[in-house]
Amino acid sequence: MSEQVYQRCLNPGCGATYGVDESYFACPACGDLLDVVYDWDRLEVPDSLGWFEKRWASRQNRLDFSGVWRFRELIPFCSDSYRISIGEGQTILQPNDGAAKYANCQADRVLLQYEGLNPSGSFKDNGMTAAFSHAKLVRAEHVACASTGNTSASVALYAHACGMKCSVFIGSGRIAYGKLSQALDFGAQTIQIQGDFDDCMRQVQNVCRELKLYLVNSLNPFRLEGQKTIMYRVLEGLGWQVPDWIIVPGGNLGNSSSFGKAFAELKQLGLIDRIPRLAVINAAGANTLYDLYEKQGVRWQGGQLNMKVIDDYYAQLNATGYRPHTLATAIEISRPVNLKKCLRALEICNGVVREVSDEEILEAKAVVGRYGLGCEPASAASLAGLKKLRAEQVIGADEKVVCILTGHQLKDPNITVTYHIENKGQYSNRPFEVENDISKVIEALQTASGSCCSGR
Ligand code: F0G
């Protein structure tokens, strides 16, 4: 076991450690989550974040070009020979005054981090490049995941790049077609289980244990290492300045967990002098984190969680046969596997959690579409959450806020088209149907209201 980098059980009462050349998705000793831990004193780490800028000039080197691996000194769990890249992380941070106005923030204070620009169209590629690099390290041949869609698309793409077999488990009827089409097109063995994501998540763990498959869900601690780089790129986009807030949708809670770890490590390394606040936004129809954190007051408390409250909550979900339901299918999850790590991140970042309705999500999504880059429904929860937190005065109008747009607009075109054609909201932009006649077309052009860029 390398002593510079190892895996450690999250449970302070256990604290068992394992080498990075071992592959577990739960602590073999107690079943809790695992972390990747670095002994930074024994690793070579740059003394300023600006050091990474030198990599901008070397596009020929795949690892320097990758928006994940150009930060490899901050995720040093394997050598270059195992690192795989397909050009992930070429994503941008862009100020968006349309979104700022919508959320009642000052101009220039709201920025959107568009992770839809990744090769498979979602933030998942940041994590998958790291998970697959570890899969290569442990010589995995067959990987598996449960997914609401984006994970499966990303896994299928990286499995192809690594020459590994992949099986993806999806719930029946709860996956947007853009995502399903990717998994099928990329050749993933696709198992549609009669159930929802939580059922798939349970099954895939059992199957992975039974058949010794390599699990690439965010239970995999190496995947979360890759997702830390989203925060590094946010800082990069701000000239290495720390924003006041990061807002992110919450589903299985991998992103929020990795963001907290990223900032804790940067602070420990002296690479940043303060940590931004974190807001995690649930869909109201899948609001376990909101219920537990905001209503029941569950806190990380250095790992001394009140497990009884959590266990009782889940027992109640089971007893009532509760199923989450939201149009934002990506985050339709009621038993988030990274709950504990997310609670830790909320402690690190003095975080808050909010829930937003499907109507709020659809409206915010339409705003991102009209004034920004477009995104899928789950991603828009971040802007909807910002609007809510501004209305509550939790976030000030002059605070600098970064909303993470987790997935591409074309992931779920049905929702978008229905919103516009069926006039579902104030931003609906219905197409006009006209006779195939020049005068009718001109008449329509002159009467139809346009909406181009009016809110920028
Ligand atoms: N946004 C999008 C577009 C997602 O696909 C997901 C998760 C999330 C947000 C939530 O992120 O789990 O880190 O809190 N999608 C997973 C999947 C569950 O299977 O594609 P999280």
Coordinates of C-alpha atoms and ligand atoms in Angstrom, one line a residue:
M1 CA 0.0 0.0 0.0
S2 CA 1.3 3.4 -0.9
E3 CA 1.4 5.6 2.1
Q4 CA 1.2 8.9 0.2
V5 CA -2.3 8.0 -1.1
Y6 CA -4.8 5.6 0.3
Q7 CA -8.4 4.9 0.8
R8 CA -10.0 5.5 4.2
C9 CA -13.4 4.7 5.7
L10 CA -15.4 7.9 6.3
N11 CA -16.7 6.6 9.6
P12 CA -14.4 8.0 12.3
G13 CA -15.3 5.0 14.5
C14 CA -13.9 2.7 11.9
G15 CA -11.2 4.6 10.0
A16 CA -10.0 1.5 8.2
T17 CA -7.5 2.2 5.4
Y18 CA -6.9 0.4 2.1
G19 CA -4.5 0.8 -0.8
V20 CA -5.4 2.6 -4.0
D21 CA -4.7 -0.6 -5.8
E22 CA -7.7 -2.2 -4.1
S23 CA -11.3 -1.7 -5.4
Y24 CA -14.2 -1.3 -3.1
F25 CA -17.4 0.7 -3.2
A26 CA -17.9 0.3 0.6
C27 CA -15.6 -0.2 3.5
P28 CA -15.1 -4.0 3.8
A29 CA -14.9 -3.6 7.6
C30 CA -18.0 -1.6 8.3
G31 CA -19.8 -0.9 5.0
D32 CA -19.5 2.9 5.1
L33 CA -18.3 5.2 2.3
L34 CA -14.6 5.4 1.4
D35 CA -12.5 8.5 0.8
V36 CA -9.3 8.9 -1.2
V37 CA -6.8 10.5 1.2
Y38 CA -3.5 12.2 0.3
D39 CA -0.5 12.8 2.5
W40 CA 0.1 16.2 1.0
D41 CA 3.4 16.7 2.9
R42 CA 4.9 13.8 0.9
L43 CA 3.5 14.8 -2.5
E44 CA 4.6 17.5 -4.9
V45 CA 2.0 20.1 -5.0
P46 CA 2.4 23.5 -6.7
D47 CA 2.5 26.5 -4.3
S48 CA -0.1 28.5 -6.2
L49 CA -3.1 27.7 -8.4
G50 CA -1.6 30.0 -11.1
W51 CA 1.0 27.3 -11.6
F52 CA -1.5 25.3 -13.6
E53 CA -1.8 28.0 -16.2
K54 CA 1.4 26.8 -17.9
R55 CA -0.6 23.8 -19.1
W56 CA -2.9 26.0 -21.2
A57 CA -0.1 26.2 -23.8
S58 CA 0.4 22.5 -24.4
R59 CA -2.6 21.2 -26.1
Q60 CA -0.6 18.3 -27.7
N61 CA -0.3 16.6 -24.4
R62 CA -3.7 14.9 -23.8
L63 CA -3.4 15.2 -20.0
D64 CA -2.5 18.9 -20.1
F65 CA -5.5 19.5 -22.5
S66 CA -7.9 17.7 -20.2
G67 CA -9.8 20.0 -17.9
V68 CA -9.5 17.3 -15.3
W69 CA -5.9 16.1 -15.6
R70 CA -4.3 19.4 -16.0
F71 CA -4.9 19.6 -12.3
R72 CA -3.4 16.1 -11.8
E73 CA -1.2 17.2 -8.9
L74 CA -4.4 17.7 -6.9
I75 CA -5.8 14.3 -7.7
P76 CA -2.6 12.2 -7.6
F77 CA -3.9 8.7 -7.1
C78 CA -2.3 7.1 -10.1
S79 CA 0.5 7.6 -12.6
D80 CA 0.1 9.0 -16.1
S81 CA 0.2 5.6 -17.7
Y82 CA -3.2 4.8 -16.2
R83 CA -4.8 8.2 -16.9
I84 CA -7.4 8.1 -19.7
S85 CA -8.7 11.3 -21.4
I86 CA -11.2 11.9 -24.1
G87 CA -11.1 15.7 -23.9
E88 CA -13.3 16.1 -20.8
G89 CA -13.6 19.3 -18.8
Q90 CA -13.4 21.8 -21.7
T91 CA -16.1 23.7 -20.0
I92 CA -16.6 27.4 -19.4
L93 CA -17.6 29.8 -16.7
Q94 CA -19.7 32.6 -18.1
P95 CA -21.2 35.7 -16.5
N96 CA -24.9 35.8 -17.3
D97 CA -26.8 38.9 -16.7
G98 CA -30.1 37.4 -17.9
A99 CA -29.9 34.9 -15.1
A100 CA -28.8 37.5 -12.7
K101 CA -31.8 39.7 -13.5
Y102 CA -34.1 36.7 -13.2
A103 CA -32.8 35.9 -9.8
N104 CA -32.8 39.5 -8.6
C105 CA -29.0 39.7 -8.4
Q106 CA -26.7 42.6 -9.5
A107 CA -25.4 42.4 -13.0
D108 CA -22.0 40.5 -13.3
R109 CA -22.6 38.7 -10.0
V110 CA -24.0 35.5 -11.5
L111 CA -21.9 33.0 -13.5
L112 CA -22.9 29.8 -15.1
Q113 CA -20.5 26.9 -15.2
Y114 CA -21.7 24.9 -18.2
E115 CA -20.7 21.2 -17.7
G116 CA -23.0 20.2 -20.6
L117 CA -20.0 20.9 -22.9
N118 CA -18.3 17.6 -21.8
P119 CA -17.9 14.8 -24.4
S120 CA -21.0 13.0 -23.2
G121 CA -22.9 16.2 -22.5
S122 CA -22.8 16.2 -18.7
F123 CA -20.5 16.8 -15.7
K124 CA -20.2 13.0 -15.2
D125 CA -17.2 12.8 -17.6
N126 CA -15.2 14.7 -14.9
G127 CA -15.7 11.8 -12.6
M128 CA -15.7 9.0 -15.1
T129 CA -12.2 9.8 -16.5
A130 CA -10.9 9.4 -12.9
A131 CA -12.9 6.3 -12.2
F132 CA -11.8 4.6 -15.4
S133 CA -8.2 5.5 -14.7
H134 CA -8.6 3.7 -11.4
A135 CA -10.4 0.8 -13.2
K136 CA -7.3 0.5 -15.4
L137 CA -5.1 0.5 -12.4
V138 CA -6.9 -2.4 -10.9
R139 CA -7.2 -4.1 -14.3
A140 CA -11.0 -4.1 -14.4
E141 CA -12.5 -5.6 -17.5
H142 CA -16.2 -5.1 -16.9
V143 CA -17.8 -2.0 -15.3
A144 CA -21.4 -1.3 -14.2
C145 CA -23.5 1.5 -13.0
A146 CA -27.1 2.4 -12.1
S147 CA -28.2 5.6 -13.7
T148 CA -30.9 8.2 -14.3
G149 CA -29.3 8.6 -17.7
N150 CA -26.2 10.8 -17.7
T151 CA -24.0 8.3 -15.8
S152 CA -24.9 5.6 -18.3
A153 CA -24.0 7.8 -21.3
S154 CA -20.7 8.8 -19.8
V155 CA -19.8 5.2 -18.7
A156 CA -20.6 3.9 -22.1
L157 CA -18.3 6.4 -23.7
Y158 CA -15.3 5.8 -21.4
A159 CA -15.8 2.0 -21.5
H160 CA -15.4 2.2 -25.2
A161 CA -12.3 4.3 -24.9
C162 CA -10.8 1.9 -22.4
G163 CA -11.9 -1.3 -24.2
M164 CA -13.9 -2.5 -21.2
K165 CA -17.3 -4.1 -21.2
C166 CA -20.1 -2.0 -19.6
S167 CA -23.5 -2.8 -18.2
V168 CA -25.9 0.0 -17.2
F169 CA -29.0 -0.3 -15.1
I170 CA -31.8 2.1 -15.7
G171 CA -35.3 2.4 -14.2
S172 CA -38.1 1.7 -16.5
G173 CA -39.6 4.8 -18.1
R174 CA -37.6 7.3 -16.0
I175 CA -34.8 8.2 -18.4
A176 CA -34.8 11.1 -20.9
Y177 CA -34.4 9.9 -24.5
G178 CA -31.3 11.9 -25.2
K179 CA -29.4 10.0 -22.6
L180 CA -30.9 6.6 -23.4
S181 CA -30.0 7.1 -27.1
Q182 CA -26.3 7.7 -26.0
A183 CA -26.1 4.6 -24.0
L184 CA -27.5 2.5 -26.8
D185 CA -25.5 4.2 -29.5
F186 CA -22.2 3.7 -27.5
G187 CA -23.0 0.0 -27.2
A188 CA -23.7 -0.3 -23.5
Q189 CA -25.4 -3.4 -22.3
T190 CA -28.5 -1.7 -21.1
I191 CA -30.6 -3.4 -18.4
Q192 CA -33.9 -1.7 -17.8
I193 CA -35.2 -2.7 -14.3
Q194 CA -38.8 -2.5 -13.4
G195 CA -38.3 0.1 -10.7
D196 CA -36.7 3.5 -10.1
F197 CA -33.2 4.7 -9.7
D198 CA -33.0 3.7 -6.0
D199 CA -34.0 0.1 -7.0
C200 CA -31.3 0.1 -9.7
M201 CA -28.7 1.4 -7.3
R202 CA -29.4 -1.4 -4.9
Q203 CA -29.4 -4.0 -7.6
V204 CA -26.1 -2.8 -9.2
Q205 CA -24.3 -3.1 -5.9
N206 CA -25.5 -6.6 -5.4
V207 CA -24.6 -7.6 -9.0
C208 CA -21.1 -6.0 -8.7
R209 CA -20.4 -7.9 -5.5
E210 CA -21.7 -11.1 -6.9
L211 CA -20.0 -10.9 -10.3
K212 CA -17.0 -8.8 -9.2
L213 CA -17.8 -6.0 -11.6
Y214 CA -16.2 -2.6 -11.2
L215 CA -18.8 -0.1 -10.0
V216 CA -18.6 3.4 -11.5
N217 CA -21.4 5.2 -9.6
S218 CA -20.4 8.0 -7.3
L219 CA -20.0 5.4 -4.4
N220 CA -16.7 5.0 -6.1
P221 CA -14.4 7.4 -4.3
F222 CA -12.1 7.8 -7.3
R223 CA -14.9 9.2 -9.4
L224 CA -15.4 12.0 -6.9
E225 CA -11.7 12.9 -7.2
G226 CA -12.4 13.8 -10.8
Q227 CA -15.4 15.9 -10.0
K228 CA -13.3 18.1 -7.7
T229 CA -11.9 19.6 -10.8
I230 CA -15.2 21.4 -11.6
M231 CA -14.3 23.6 -8.7
Y232 CA -10.8 24.1 -9.9
R233 CA -12.1 25.3 -13.2
V234 CA -14.5 27.6 -11.6
L235 CA -11.7 29.2 -9.6
E236 CA -9.6 29.3 -12.9
G237 CA -12.5 31.1 -14.6
L238 CA -12.5 33.7 -11.8
G239 CA -8.8 34.3 -12.0
W240 CA -8.3 32.1 -8.9
Q241 CA -10.6 34.2 -6.8
V242 CA -13.1 32.4 -4.6
P243 CA -16.8 33.2 -5.2
D244 CA -19.2 33.7 -2.4
W245 CA -21.5 30.9 -3.4
I246 CA -21.6 27.7 -5.4
I247 CA -25.1 26.4 -6.2
V248 CA -25.5 22.8 -7.4
P249 CA -28.5 20.5 -8.0
G250 CA -28.5 17.5 -5.6
G251 CA -29.4 14.0 -6.6
N252 CA -27.1 11.2 -5.5
L253 CA -25.0 14.0 -4.0
G254 CA -21.7 13.1 -5.6
N255 CA -21.0 16.6 -6.9
S256 CA -21.7 18.4 -3.7
S257 CA -19.6 15.9 -1.8
S258 CA -16.6 16.3 -4.1
F259 CA -16.9 20.1 -4.1
G260 CA -16.6 20.2 -0.3
K261 CA -13.6 17.9 -0.4
A262 CA -12.0 20.0 -3.1
F263 CA -12.3 23.2 -1.1
A264 CA -11.2 21.5 2.2
E265 CA -8.0 20.3 0.5
L266 CA -7.3 23.6 -1.3
K267 CA -7.6 25.4 2.1
Q268 CA -5.4 22.8 3.8
L269 CA -2.8 23.3 1.1
G270 CA -2.9 27.0 1.5
L271 CA -4.0 27.4 -2.2
I272 CA -7.1 29.4 -1.2
D273 CA -7.7 31.6 1.8
R274 CA -11.4 31.0 2.3
I275 CA -14.1 28.5 1.3
P276 CA -17.2 29.6 -0.6
R277 CA -20.7 28.7 0.8
L278 CA -22.5 25.8 -0.9
A279 CA -26.2 25.6 -1.7
V280 CA -27.5 22.2 -2.7
I281 CA -30.9 22.2 -4.5
N282 CA -33.3 19.3 -4.4
A283 CA -36.3 18.9 -6.6
A284 CA -39.3 19.1 -4.3
G285 CA -40.4 15.6 -5.5
A286 CA -37.1 14.1 -4.4
N287 CA -36.1 16.1 -1.4
T288 CA -34.5 13.7 1.1
L289 CA -31.5 16.0 1.7
Y290 CA -33.7 19.0 2.2
D291 CA -35.9 17.1 4.7
L292 CA -33.0 15.7 6.7
Y293 CA -30.8 18.8 6.7
E294 CA -33.2 21.7 6.9
K295 CA -36.3 20.2 8.5
Q296 CA -34.8 17.5 10.8
G297 CA -31.5 19.3 11.5
V298 CA -29.2 16.4 10.7
R299 CA -25.6 17.5 10.6
W300 CA -22.2 15.9 9.9
Q301 CA -20.8 16.9 13.3
G302 CA -17.3 15.6 12.5
G303 CA -18.8 12.2 11.6
Q304 CA -21.0 12.0 14.8
L305 CA -24.2 12.0 12.8
N306 CA -27.6 11.3 14.3
M307 CA -28.1 8.0 12.4
K308 CA -31.4 7.3 14.1
V309 CA -33.0 10.3 12.4
I310 CA -31.7 9.1 9.1
D311 CA -32.6 5.5 9.6
D312 CA -36.1 6.4 10.8
Y313 CA -36.6 8.6 7.7
Y314 CA -35.7 5.8 5.4
A315 CA -37.9 3.4 7.4
Q316 CA -40.8 5.7 6.9
L317 CA -40.1 5.9 3.1
N318 CA -40.1 2.1 3.0
A319 CA -43.2 1.8 5.1
T320 CA -45.2 4.2 3.0
G321 CA -43.8 2.8 -0.3
Y322 CA -42.7 6.3 -1.2
R323 CA -41.4 6.9 -4.7
P324 CA -39.7 10.2 -5.7
H325 CA -41.2 12.0 -8.6
T326 CA -40.0 15.0 -10.6
L327 CA -39.8 16.1 -14.2
A328 CA -36.1 16.6 -13.5
T329 CA -35.5 12.8 -13.9
A330 CA -31.8 13.2 -13.4
I331 CA -32.3 14.0 -9.7
E332 CA -35.3 11.7 -9.1
I333 CA -33.5 10.0 -6.2
S334 CA -34.8 9.5 -2.6
R335 CA -31.9 7.5 -1.2
P336 CA -28.8 9.4 -2.1
V337 CA -25.8 7.2 -1.6
N338 CA -23.4 10.1 -0.8
L339 CA -25.7 11.6 1.9
K340 CA -23.0 11.5 4.6
K341 CA -20.3 13.0 2.4
C342 CA -22.7 15.7 1.3
L343 CA -23.4 16.5 5.0
R344 CA -19.7 16.8 5.5
A345 CA -19.4 19.1 2.5
L346 CA -22.2 21.3 3.9
E347 CA -20.3 21.6 7.2
I348 CA -17.1 22.5 5.3
C349 CA -18.9 25.1 3.2
N350 CA -21.4 26.4 5.8
G351 CA -24.0 25.2 3.4
V352 CA -27.7 25.4 2.9
V353 CA -30.2 23.1 1.2
R354 CA -33.4 24.1 -0.6
E355 CA -36.1 22.4 -2.6
V356 CA -37.7 23.8 -5.8
S357 CA -40.8 22.7 -7.5
D358 CA -41.0 21.4 -11.1
E359 CA -42.6 24.6 -12.2
E360 CA -39.7 26.6 -10.7
I361 CA -37.2 24.3 -12.4
L362 CA -39.0 24.6 -15.8
E363 CA -39.1 28.4 -15.6
A364 CA -35.4 28.7 -14.6
K365 CA -34.5 26.2 -17.4
A366 CA -36.3 28.4 -19.9
V367 CA -34.4 31.4 -18.6
V368 CA -31.1 29.6 -19.1
G369 CA -32.2 28.6 -22.5
R370 CA -33.2 32.1 -23.6
Y371 CA -30.3 34.1 -22.0
G372 CA -27.6 31.5 -21.7
L373 CA -26.4 28.2 -22.9
G374 CA -29.4 25.9 -22.4
C375 CA -29.4 23.0 -20.0
E376 CA -31.5 20.0 -19.0
P377 CA -34.2 20.3 -16.3
A378 CA -32.1 19.1 -13.3
S379 CA -29.4 21.6 -14.0
A380 CA -31.8 24.5 -13.8
A381 CA -32.5 23.6 -10.2
S382 CA -29.4 25.7 -9.4
L383 CA -30.8 28.9 -10.9
A384 CA -34.2 28.2 -9.4
G385 CA -32.5 27.7 -6.0
L386 CA -30.6 31.0 -6.4
K387 CA -33.9 32.8 -7.1
K388 CA -35.3 31.3 -3.9
L389 CA -32.3 32.1 -1.8
R390 CA -32.3 35.7 -3.0
A391 CA -36.0 36.0 -2.2
E392 CA -35.2 34.8 1.3
Q393 CA -32.2 37.2 1.5
V394 CA -29.9 34.3 2.3
I395 CA -27.8 35.4 -0.6
G396 CA -27.1 39.1 -1.1
A397 CA -27.7 40.9 -4.4
D398 CA -24.0 41.8 -4.6
E399 CA -22.6 38.3 -3.8
K400 CA -20.7 36.4 -6.5
V401 CA -22.6 33.3 -7.3
V402 CA -21.7 30.3 -9.5
C403 CA -24.5 28.1 -10.6
I404 CA -23.4 24.7 -12.0
L405 CA -25.3 23.7 -15.1
T406 CA -24.8 19.9 -14.9
G407 CA -26.2 18.7 -18.2
H408 CA -26.7 19.7 -21.8
Q409 CA -29.9 21.1 -23.1
L410 CA -30.4 18.3 -25.7
K411 CA -30.4 15.6 -23.1
D412 CA -34.1 16.0 -22.6
P413 CA -35.7 17.7 -25.6
N414 CA -39.2 16.4 -24.9
I415 CA -39.5 18.6 -21.8
T416 CA -38.3 21.6 -23.7
V417 CA -40.5 21.2 -26.7
T418 CA -43.6 20.5 -24.5
Y419 CA -42.8 23.6 -22.5
H420 CA -42.8 25.8 -25.6
I421 CA -45.5 24.2 -27.7
E422 CA -48.0 23.7 -24.9
N423 CA -47.4 27.2 -23.6
K424 CA -46.5 26.0 -20.2
G425 CA -44.9 29.2 -18.9
Q426 CA -44.1 32.8 -19.3
Y427 CA -41.0 32.0 -21.5
S428 CA -42.8 29.7 -23.8
N429 CA -41.9 30.4 -27.4
R430 CA -44.5 28.7 -29.6
P431 CA -43.8 28.0 -33.3
F432 CA -46.3 29.6 -35.7
E433 CA -47.9 27.4 -38.3
V434 CA -48.7 29.2 -41.6
E435 CA -49.9 28.3 -45.0
N436 CA -47.2 27.7 -47.6
D437 CA -47.8 31.1 -49.1
I438 CA -45.4 34.2 -49.2
S439 CA -48.0 36.7 -48.0
K440 CA -49.1 34.5 -45.1
V441 CA -45.5 33.9 -44.2
I442 CA -44.7 37.6 -44.2
E443 CA -47.9 38.3 -42.2
A444 CA -46.8 35.8 -39.7
L445 CA -43.3 37.3 -39.5
Q446 CA -44.8 40.7 -38.8
T447 CA -47.3 39.6 -36.1
A448 CA -45.4 36.8 -34.4
S449 CA -43.7 38.1 -31.3
G450 CA -39.9 37.4 -31.2
S451 CA -37.9 37.1 -28.0
C452 CA -34.3 37.3 -29.2
C453 CA -31.9 38.3 -26.5
S454 CA -34.1 40.9 -24.9
G455 CA -33.0 40.1 -21.4
R456 CA -29.2 40.2 -21.8
Ligands
F0G1 N1 -27.7 17.0 -12.7 C1 -27.6 16.1 -13.7 C2 -27.8 16.5 -15.1 C3 -27.5 14.7 -13.4 O1 -27.5 13.8 -14.3 C4 -27.3 14.4 -12.0 C5 -27.2 13.0 -11.6 C6 -27.4 15.4 -11.1 C7 -27.5 16.7 -11.5 C8 -27.2 15.1 -9.6 O2 -25.9 15.0 -9.3 O3 -25.9 12.9 -8.1 O4 -23.9 14.4 -8.0 O5 -26.1 15.0 -6.9 N2 -27.3 12.0 -12.3 C9 -27.0 10.6 -12.0 C10 -27.1 9.7 -13.2 C11 -27.7 10.1 -10.8 O6 -27.3 8.5 -13.0 O7 -26.9 10.2 -14.3 P1 -25.4 14.3 -8.0

